[in-house]
Amino acid sequence: MSSVISLTMPEKSQAIVIYTGWERHALVGSDIRLSCSFFSWRWTSEDVTFSWTYRPDGSRDSISIFHYTGGAAYLDNKGPFRDRLEFVGNPSRRDGSILIKNLEFSDNGTFTCDAKNPPDIVGRPSSVRLLVFEKVPIQAGVITGAIIGVVLGLLVLIVVIYYLMRFLVARRVFSLSVRSVRGLWPAALCHSSLCQGLELRPEPIPGTDTCVAKLA
C-alpha cells in the first residue's frame, strides 16, 4: 500500500502599490473626498483591508480614524471627525475613499491610507495633505498660465501692429508713386479713386484688346 503525501506551498506575497492625491484644498464648511486605491497583481481578495490615519499640523502623533476589514467599515466615533466621516469607497474595485463633511480649520493635516490585499500585504502607505481655507487660494499654475496668456497676447498685438504699419506705409508709397507718374495709366486704375480729378482720355494699344488712359 502506498500513500501519497501532498504538500501545499504557501502563496508567495508580492508588493502592493497604494495611491492617494498629493495635496487637496477645500473651503471651511464644505465636504471633501479623499481617494485611496491600490495596484496588485492578484485579484481583489475577500480579505482586502483599508486603514486611514490622521496627523494634525504641528503634531507628531497620528490617530486612527477609519478601518475596513471583513466587509465592514469601522468609523471614528470619538475623535475629531466624529459624525463627519463617511466611507464612500468600493473595496471590490480597490477603492478605499472616505468623505469628510463640514470641514473646519482644525482639520488641516496629513491623511495616510494603507491597504492590504492578502497575500499581498507589503506596501508603502500613501499620504495626502489637506489644507482648509476660508477662500481657496489661486494655485501657482493658474498664475503662471495667466502670465503666459498675457505675454502671448502682447506678442500677437505687436505682430498685428507691425504688419498694419507695413501695409499703411506701402499704401502711402504706392499712392505717391502713382501721382508722380506721367504718361500711360492702366484702365483698371482709372476706375479707382486714384484717377479722380485727372483729365484722361482712352487710347487703345495696337494689336490688343486692351486700352489705357492717357493724360490729356
Short mmCIF file of C-alpha atoms in Angstrom, two decimals:
data_model
loop_
_atom_site.label_atom_id
_atom_site.label_comp_id
_atom_site.label_asym_id
_atom_site.label_seq_id
_atom_site.Cartn_x
_atom_site.Cartn_y
_atom_site.Cartn_z
CA MET A 1 0.00 0.00 0.00
CA SER A 2 1.41 3.26 -0.99
CA SER A 3 0.48 6.64 0.38
CA VAL A 4 0.64 9.98 -1.34
CA ILE A 5 1.69 12.94 0.68
CA SER A 6 0.76 16.31 -0.78
CA LEU A 7 2.39 19.47 0.40
CA THR A 8 0.70 22.81 -0.04
CA MET A 9 3.17 25.58 -0.56
CA PRO A 10 2.17 28.96 0.86
CA GLU A 11 1.27 31.52 -1.77
CA LYS A 12 4.09 33.96 -2.33
CA SER A 13 3.40 37.55 -1.35
CA GLN A 14 4.02 40.37 -3.82
CA ALA A 15 4.31 44.09 -3.36
CA ILE A 16 1.24 46.31 -3.36
CA VAL A 17 1.29 49.95 -4.53
CA ILE A 18 -1.05 52.45 -2.85
CA TYR A 19 -2.20 55.72 -4.41
CA THR A 20 -3.68 58.90 -2.93
CA GLY A 21 -3.65 62.51 -4.01
CA TRP A 22 -0.69 64.73 -3.15
CA GLU A 23 -2.47 67.79 -1.77
CA ARG A 24 -6.10 68.85 -1.52
CA HIS A 25 -7.61 72.31 -0.96
CA ALA A 26 -11.10 72.89 0.42
CA LEU A 27 -13.30 75.57 1.96
CA VAL A 28 -14.47 75.74 5.54
CA GLY A 29 -17.88 74.10 5.85
CA SER A 30 -17.56 72.08 2.63
CA ASP A 31 -17.16 68.33 2.12
CA ILE A 32 -14.15 66.65 0.57
CA ARG A 33 -13.45 63.17 -0.74
CA LEU A 34 -10.03 61.70 0.00
CA SER A 35 -9.31 58.98 -2.53
CA CYS A 36 -7.28 55.84 -1.91
CA SER A 37 -6.69 52.96 -4.30
CA PHE A 38 -4.07 50.30 -4.84
CA PHE A 39 -2.41 48.18 -7.51
CA SER A 40 -1.85 44.48 -7.00
CA TRP A 41 -1.02 41.70 -9.44
CA ARG A 42 -3.67 39.48 -7.84
CA TRP A 43 -7.43 39.52 -7.93
CA THR A 44 -9.07 41.57 -5.22
CA SER A 45 -9.19 39.41 -2.12
CA GLU A 46 -12.26 39.00 0.08
CA ASP A 47 -9.94 39.88 2.94
CA VAL A 48 -8.93 43.25 1.49
CA THR A 49 -8.44 45.94 4.13
CA PHE A 50 -8.15 49.73 4.18
CA SER A 51 -6.91 51.91 7.02
CA TRP A 52 -6.80 55.70 7.37
CA THR A 53 -4.82 57.67 9.92
CA TYR A 54 -4.70 61.40 10.57
CA ARG A 55 -1.87 63.62 11.82
CA PRO A 56 -2.84 67.24 12.57
CA ASP A 57 -0.50 70.02 11.51
CA GLY A 58 2.07 70.68 14.20
CA SER A 59 1.69 67.23 15.75
CA ARG A 60 3.99 64.22 15.60
CA ASP A 61 1.36 61.67 16.54
CA SER A 62 -1.15 60.06 14.21
CA ILE A 63 -4.55 58.76 15.18
CA SER A 64 -6.62 56.04 13.52
CA ILE A 65 -9.86 57.40 12.04
CA PHE A 66 -11.08 54.59 9.78
CA HIS A 67 -10.63 50.88 9.19
CA TYR A 68 -12.27 48.49 6.73
CA THR A 69 -11.93 44.73 7.15
CA GLY A 70 -14.05 41.62 6.74
CA GLY A 71 -16.58 43.52 4.64
CA ALA A 72 -17.36 46.04 7.40
CA ALA A 73 -16.34 49.67 7.88
CA TYR A 74 -15.36 51.00 11.29
CA LEU A 75 -15.57 54.79 11.64
CA ASP A 76 -14.07 57.14 14.17
CA ASN A 77 -16.78 57.79 16.77
CA LYS A 78 -14.71 59.65 19.36
CA GLY A 79 -12.02 61.59 17.55
CA PRO A 80 -12.02 64.92 15.67
CA PHE A 81 -14.15 63.53 12.81
CA ARG A 82 -16.93 62.10 14.90
CA ASP A 83 -20.20 62.16 12.91
CA ARG A 84 -18.36 63.83 10.00
CA LEU A 85 -16.67 60.81 8.40
CA GLU A 86 -18.23 58.54 5.79
CA PHE A 87 -16.89 55.58 3.81
CA VAL A 88 -17.62 56.15 0.09
CA GLY A 89 -15.24 53.59 -1.43
CA ASN A 90 -15.83 50.31 -3.19
CA PRO A 91 -13.44 47.62 -1.93
CA SER A 92 -14.30 45.23 -4.78
CA ARG A 93 -12.90 47.88 -7.13
CA ARG A 94 -9.91 48.56 -4.90
CA ASP A 95 -11.34 51.89 -3.77
CA GLY A 96 -10.97 52.86 -0.12
CA SER A 97 -12.04 56.51 -0.34
CA ILE A 98 -13.53 58.42 2.59
CA LEU A 99 -15.63 61.58 2.76
CA ILE A 100 -15.09 64.25 5.40
CA LYS A 101 -18.06 66.57 5.93
CA ASN A 102 -18.37 70.12 7.24
CA LEU A 103 -14.65 70.90 7.20
CA GLU A 104 -13.07 73.04 9.91
CA PHE A 105 -9.79 74.95 10.09
CA SER A 106 -8.57 72.42 12.65
CA ASP A 107 -8.86 69.64 10.04
CA ASN A 108 -5.63 70.78 8.38
CA GLY A 109 -3.18 67.91 8.41
CA THR A 110 -1.89 64.77 6.72
CA PHE A 111 -4.12 61.78 5.99
CA THR A 112 -2.44 58.44 5.34
CA CYS A 113 -4.04 55.42 3.68
CA ASP A 114 -2.81 51.85 3.96
CA ALA A 115 -4.24 48.87 2.07
CA LYS A 116 -3.73 45.09 2.12
CA ASN A 117 -4.81 42.56 -0.48
CA PRO A 118 -3.79 39.20 1.01
CA PRO A 119 -1.45 37.60 0.34
CA ASP A 120 -0.09 40.92 -0.99
CA ILE A 121 0.39 42.81 2.25
CA VAL A 122 3.74 44.51 1.68
CA GLY A 123 3.40 48.08 0.52
CA ARG A 124 4.19 51.64 1.48
CA PRO A 125 1.24 53.72 2.76
CA SER A 126 0.39 56.84 0.78
CA SER A 127 -0.35 60.27 2.27
CA VAL A 128 -2.34 63.33 1.18
CA ARG A 129 -2.14 66.80 2.72
CA LEU A 130 -5.40 68.63 3.40
CA LEU A 131 -5.45 72.44 3.53
CA VAL A 132 -8.66 74.12 4.64
CA PHE A 133 -9.19 77.80 3.73
CA GLU A 134 -11.89 80.39 4.04
CA LYS A 135 -11.24 81.02 0.35
CA VAL A 136 -9.39 78.59 -1.89
CA PRO A 137 -6.14 80.33 -2.98
CA ILE A 138 -5.18 80.67 -6.64
CA GLN A 139 -2.66 77.98 -7.40
CA ALA A 140 0.72 78.78 -8.89
CA GLY A 141 -0.19 77.01 -12.12
CA VAL A 142 -3.16 79.31 -12.67
CA ILE A 143 -0.99 82.41 -12.14
CA THR A 144 1.69 81.08 -14.49
CA GLY A 145 -0.91 80.31 -17.14
CA ALA A 146 -2.37 83.82 -16.86
CA ILE A 147 1.08 85.40 -17.25
CA ILE A 148 1.85 83.27 -20.30
CA GLY A 149 -1.53 84.20 -21.80
CA VAL A 150 -0.87 87.93 -21.32
CA VAL A 151 2.62 87.65 -22.87
CA LEU A 152 1.29 85.76 -25.89
CA GLY A 153 -1.49 88.30 -26.29
CA LEU A 154 1.03 91.16 -26.32
CA LEU A 155 3.18 89.35 -28.90
CA VAL A 156 0.17 88.85 -31.18
CA LEU A 157 -0.77 92.52 -30.78
CA ILE A 158 2.78 93.62 -31.67
CA VAL A 159 2.79 91.44 -34.79
CA VAL A 160 -0.59 92.81 -35.89
CA ILE A 161 0.57 96.41 -35.38
CA TYR A 162 3.80 95.67 -37.30
CA TYR A 163 2.03 94.31 -40.37
CA LEU A 164 -0.60 97.06 -40.20
CA MET A 165 2.13 99.71 -40.25
CA ARG A 166 3.84 97.97 -43.19
CA PHE A 167 0.54 97.95 -45.07
CA LEU A 168 -0.10 101.63 -44.40
CA VAL A 169 3.45 102.62 -45.40
CA ALA A 170 3.24 100.55 -48.62
CA ARG A 171 -0.11 102.09 -49.43
CA ARG A 172 1.30 105.58 -48.92
CA VAL A 173 4.34 104.87 -51.08
CA PHE A 174 2.16 103.43 -53.83
CA SER A 175 -0.12 106.45 -53.73
CA LEU A 176 2.81 108.85 -54.05
CA SER A 177 4.37 106.87 -56.90
CA VAL A 178 1.10 106.83 -58.83
CA ARG A 179 0.70 110.58 -58.50
CA SER A 180 4.23 111.15 -59.83
CA VAL A 181 3.73 109.10 -62.99
CA ARG A 182 3.13 110.94 -66.25
CA GLY A 183 2.20 109.01 -69.33
CA LEU A 184 0.13 105.84 -69.63
CA TRP A 185 -2.36 104.84 -66.98
CA PRO A 186 -3.82 101.31 -66.87
CA ALA A 187 -7.56 101.25 -67.40
CA ALA A 188 -8.02 99.32 -64.18
CA LEU A 189 -6.58 102.23 -62.21
CA CYS A 190 -8.99 104.63 -63.83
CA HIS A 191 -11.89 103.02 -62.03
CA SER A 192 -10.29 103.68 -58.64
CA SER A 193 -10.09 106.82 -56.59
CA LEU A 194 -6.50 107.35 -57.81
CA CYS A 195 -7.71 108.83 -61.09
CA GLN A 196 -10.29 111.18 -59.66
CA GLY A 197 -9.65 114.78 -60.63
CA LEU A 198 -7.36 113.88 -63.57
CA GLU A 199 -8.15 114.67 -67.19
CA LEU A 200 -7.68 111.34 -69.00
CA ARG A 201 -8.54 110.08 -72.45
CA PRO A 202 -8.71 106.40 -73.51
CA GLU A 203 -6.21 105.19 -76.06
CA PRO A 204 -6.14 101.60 -77.46
CA ILE A 205 -2.93 99.59 -77.61
CA PRO A 206 -2.29 98.43 -81.19
CA GLY A 207 -2.72 94.68 -81.77
CA THR A 208 -4.52 94.10 -78.45
CA ASP A 209 -7.99 94.41 -76.94
CA THR A 210 -6.59 96.50 -74.14
CA CYS A 211 -6.85 100.22 -73.83
CA VAL A 212 -5.19 102.57 -71.47
CA ALA A 213 -5.92 106.02 -70.19
CA LYS A 214 -3.52 108.76 -71.16
CA LEU A 215 -3.12 112.11 -69.54
CA ALA A 216 -4.74 114.76 -71.69
#
